[in-house]
Amino acid sequence: MTKGPASLTDRPEWQALVGHQKDLEHIHMREQFRVDPDRANRFFISGGGLSLDYSRNRTTDDSLAKLMALARACDVPGRIEAMFRGDAINLTENRPALHVALRAPEENPLVSEDLDRMEAFVEDVQQQRRTGRTGKAFTDVVSIGIGGSFLGPKLVSEALKPYCLGQLQSHYVANIDGTHIAEVLKRVNPETTLFLVQSKSFKTQETLENSKVARDWFLANGGTEQDIAGHFIAVTANAPEAVEFGIDEDNIFPMWDWVGGRYSLWSAIGLPVALTIGMANFRALLSGAHELDNHFRHTPLEQNLPVVMAMLGIWYSNFWGAETHAILPYDHYLRSLPAHLQQLDMESNGKRVTQHGEPLNYHSGPVIWGGVGANGQHAFHQLLHQGTRLIPVDFIIPLNSHNNVASHHATLFANCLSQSRALMSGKTLSEAIEELVGEGLSEDQARSLAPHKVVPGNKPSNTLLMDKATPETVGALIALYEHRTFVQGIIWDVDSFDQWGVELGKQLGKGILPRLTGDSDQSAGAGDSSTDHLIQLFRRR
Ligand code: F6P
């Protein structure tokens, strides 16, 4: 591997941002809005069916120019092209990251072939040419997978529930906590359930153990070894292991090593989604993502949604000390978006060395967290408003709901807007005193209570809009965050497509399990007294 560029923090563009942050430190966004009525118009961009209002950020036009100068200095445009070209941008694994190819089947015969195969399978199930072992139509699909083989498809299954054709229900099993699979199996009928074993590596302990439980349950409930072929499908890049597990070769859908697990929902990993919403809707999901890909590839940085969102994230993480970033979808259907983005971003950019192995002297990815609005307003928003930490927020809300229940959507929208406004403008001490006096408190009482009512404001947020959560806009939304993550990885000079850090826990787990079950020599310690003590407690239970 060749050595990387000069340290990021030595770049003049970085240093310019350090100075610029000091200039803005004491400027309140309230004031920026007051003196600049056009702010909301200027800080508003669109692409791929999504629009972003980023006016409520601690930025000026100059900040944006400086952030884009840093992006150019780090060759963001060149790296974007390298990704689309299929260069081996995942340096530590020496392979491309070509999830974008999965969204452009007409340009990629291999992808197109896979999609056609998925389509034939989905139609066979839907039209009951393929049925359960007793000839009954399939009613349930249980997807067994974890991480990227779980979070993306689960998110999309929920997000596109209004598009479900109604014939099949999807269920997801991820955890090695036996409760997860036990509860799912209670709800399904072995005669009419299709199992999808979803694992790129086909080596993941949780997935393999849960799949064995599903197979045993199937066999214990009337199925025979011969029937397994009709009820168990695998999606994997490791076909030999799947065959070894007992899955019929014809029932294996491929995954490619040039698509990372957390970027794989667009591949056959999306099968549980396609089975429930149909192939036309699944293709619409891909085309929405593809539209966003085109926006990302061809739009100047200043109007480029993923680039602008990425650089704002860098601004807060590296220049304002923000340690976390909140994702707040105001849409029940998008409730699993924070969990998916957590893996996408934290597994991609939770790195400590550059692509070339040198320790970082700046922070890489922040903690990504969040939850659905308006519920969070009655739970954790207090800390956003009055806590001591700076937490940038992404509000995500469709203009239209699939469910026009009373005036709920307008109320939901009002809640979202009131939160972003409150975060931005806050409430001053004099406003708090005036309000309390207006409520009948004496001047003294008002002065004593007012500090508790002060909301400093000046808290940044983005508002991301779409017309409605459709296959196209949901596809675009997920692709937007994938590219945001990629751009931040470029700036931090990390490999956003590997995940070596998760391996250590897996390795150590292999040594601990036989000690817990008594299958290995107990005399040697595990290496630390805490682990030994907890192993003893487990064995004595
Ligand atoms: O443990 C992390 C991880 O490797 C993720 O990157 C991946 O999405 C997940 O496990 C599941 O992996 P697989 O699809 O190979 O079972």
JSON list of C-alpha atoms in Angstrom, two decimals, residues 28-30 56 58 324 326 328 330 369 373-393 395 414-428 450-461:
[
{"chain": "A", "resi": 28, "resn": "HIS", "atom": "CA", "xyz": [-26.73, 32.88, 16.92]},
{"chain": "A", "resi": 29, "resn": "MET", "atom": "CA", "xyz": [-28.75, 31.36, 14.11]},
{"chain": "A", "resi": 30, "resn": "ARG", "atom": "CA", "xyz": [-31.70, 33.43, 15.26]},
{"chain": "A", "resi": 56, "resn": "ARG", "atom": "CA", "xyz": [-30.77, 25.74, 10.30]},
{"chain": "A", "resi": 58, "resn": "ARG", "atom": "CA", "xyz": [-24.29, 27.13, 12.11]},
{"chain": "A", "resi": 324, "resn": "THR", "atom": "CA", "xyz": [-23.22, 12.00, 18.05]},
{"chain": "A", "resi": 326, "resn": "ALA", "atom": "CA", "xyz": [-29.42, 12.03, 15.59]},
{"chain": "A", "resi": 328, "resn": "LEU", "atom": "CA", "xyz": [-35.29, 11.48, 13.53]},
{"chain": "A", "resi": 330, "resn": "TYR", "atom": "CA", "xyz": [-41.22, 11.64, 11.39]},
{"chain": "A", "resi": 369, "resn": "TRP", "atom": "CA", "xyz": [-28.64, 7.18, 16.96]},
{"chain": "A", "resi": 373, "resn": "GLY", "atom": "CA", "xyz": [-40.81, 11.45, 15.87]},
{"chain": "A", "resi": 374, "resn": "ALA", "atom": "CA", "xyz": [-42.99, 12.57, 17.54]},
{"chain": "A", "resi": 375, "resn": "ASN", "atom": "CA", "xyz": [-42.35, 9.86, 20.18]},
{"chain": "A", "resi": 376, "resn": "GLY", "atom": "CA", "xyz": [-38.81, 11.08, 20.84]},
{"chain": "A", "resi": 377, "resn": "GLN", "atom": "CA", "xyz": [-40.14, 14.52, 21.80]},
{"chain": "A", "resi": 378, "resn": "HIS", "atom": "CA", "xyz": [-41.57, 12.94, 24.93]},
{"chain": "A", "resi": 379, "resn": "ALA", "atom": "CA", "xyz": [-38.43, 10.99, 25.65]},
{"chain": "A", "resi": 380, "resn": "PHE", "atom": "CA", "xyz": [-34.98, 12.20, 24.64]},
{"chain": "A", "resi": 381, "resn": "HIS", "atom": "CA", "xyz": [-35.54, 15.60, 22.99]},
{"chain": "A", "resi": 382, "resn": "GLN", "atom": "CA", "xyz": [-35.10, 17.28, 26.39]},
{"chain": "A", "resi": 383, "resn": "LEU", "atom": "CA", "xyz": [-31.38, 16.58, 26.11]},
{"chain": "A", "resi": 384, "resn": "LEU", "atom": "CA", "xyz": [-31.29, 17.94, 22.56]},
{"chain": "A", "resi": 385, "resn": "HIS", "atom": "CA", "xyz": [-32.83, 21.20, 23.73]},
{"chain": "A", "resi": 386, "resn": "GLN", "atom": "CA", "xyz": [-31.20, 21.79, 27.10]},
{"chain": "A", "resi": 387, "resn": "GLY", "atom": "CA", "xyz": [-28.40, 19.25, 27.47]},
{"chain": "A", "resi": 388, "resn": "THR", "atom": "CA", "xyz": [-24.81, 20.40, 27.44]},
{"chain": "A", "resi": 389, "resn": "ARG", "atom": "CA", "xyz": [-23.84, 18.55, 24.25]},
{"chain": "A", "resi": 390, "resn": "LEU", "atom": "CA", "xyz": [-24.13, 19.70, 20.69]},
{"chain": "A", "resi": 391, "resn": "ILE", "atom": "CA", "xyz": [-26.10, 17.10, 18.72]},
{"chain": "A", "resi": 392, "resn": "PRO", "atom": "CA", "xyz": [-26.81, 17.76, 15.05]},
{"chain": "A", "resi": 393, "resn": "VAL", "atom": "CA", "xyz": [-30.14, 16.35, 13.95]},
{"chain": "A", "resi": 395, "resn": "PHE", "atom": "CA", "xyz": [-35.42, 15.48, 10.61]},
{"chain": "A", "resi": 414, "resn": "ALA", "atom": "CA", "xyz": [-46.26, 20.80, 12.97]},
{"chain": "A", "resi": 415, "resn": "ASN", "atom": "CA", "xyz": [-44.43, 18.81, 15.62]},
{"chain": "A", "resi": 416, "resn": "CYS", "atom": "CA", "xyz": [-41.46, 18.30, 13.33]},
{"chain": "A", "resi": 417, "resn": "LEU", "atom": "CA", "xyz": [-41.29, 21.98, 12.40]},
{"chain": "A", "resi": 418, "resn": "SER", "atom": "CA", "xyz": [-41.71, 23.13, 15.98]},
{"chain": "A", "resi": 419, "resn": "GLN", "atom": "CA", "xyz": [-38.80, 20.93, 17.06]},
{"chain": "A", "resi": 420, "resn": "SER", "atom": "CA", "xyz": [-36.41, 22.23, 14.42]},
{"chain": "A", "resi": 421, "resn": "ARG", "atom": "CA", "xyz": [-37.52, 25.78, 15.16]},
{"chain": "A", "resi": 422, "resn": "ALA", "atom": "CA", "xyz": [-37.10, 25.35, 18.92]},
{"chain": "A", "resi": 423, "resn": "LEU", "atom": "CA", "xyz": [-33.65, 23.83, 18.44]},
{"chain": "A", "resi": 424, "resn": "MET", "atom": "CA", "xyz": [-32.68, 26.76, 16.26]},
{"chain": "A", "resi": 425, "resn": "SER", "atom": "CA", "xyz": [-34.22, 29.72, 18.05]},
{"chain": "A", "resi": 426, "resn": "GLY", "atom": "CA", "xyz": [-34.45, 28.57, 21.67]},
{"chain": "A", "resi": 427, "resn": "LYS", "atom": "CA", "xyz": [-35.78, 30.86, 24.40]},
{"chain": "A", "resi": 428, "resn": "THR", "atom": "CA", "xyz": [-33.74, 33.62, 26.03]},
{"chain": "A", "resi": 450, "resn": "ALA", "atom": "CA", "xyz": [-36.47, 31.39, 34.41]},
{"chain": "A", "resi": 451, "resn": "PRO", "atom": "CA", "xyz": [-32.98, 29.79, 34.14]},
{"chain": "A", "resi": 452, "resn": "HIS", "atom": "CA", "xyz": [-34.65, 26.40, 34.02]},
{"chain": "A", "resi": 453, "resn": "LYS", "atom": "CA", "xyz": [-36.82, 27.54, 31.15]},
{"chain": "A", "resi": 454, "resn": "VAL", "atom": "CA", "xyz": [-34.01, 28.98, 29.06]},
{"chain": "A", "resi": 455, "resn": "VAL", "atom": "CA", "xyz": [-33.37, 27.02, 25.89]},
{"chain": "A", "resi": 456, "resn": "PRO", "atom": "CA", "xyz": [-30.12, 28.18, 24.34]},
{"chain": "A", "resi": 457, "resn": "GLY", "atom": "CA", "xyz": [-31.10, 27.27, 20.77]},
{"chain": "A", "resi": 458, "resn": "ASN", "atom": "CA", "xyz": [-28.46, 27.55, 18.06]},
{"chain": "A", "resi": 459, "resn": "LYS", "atom": "CA", "xyz": [-28.67, 23.76, 17.71]},
{"chain": "A", "resi": 460, "resn": "PRO", "atom": "CA", "xyz": [-28.21, 22.63, 14.12]},
{"chain": "A", "resi": 461, "resn": "SER", "atom": "CA", "xyz": [-30.63, 20.51, 12.15]}
]
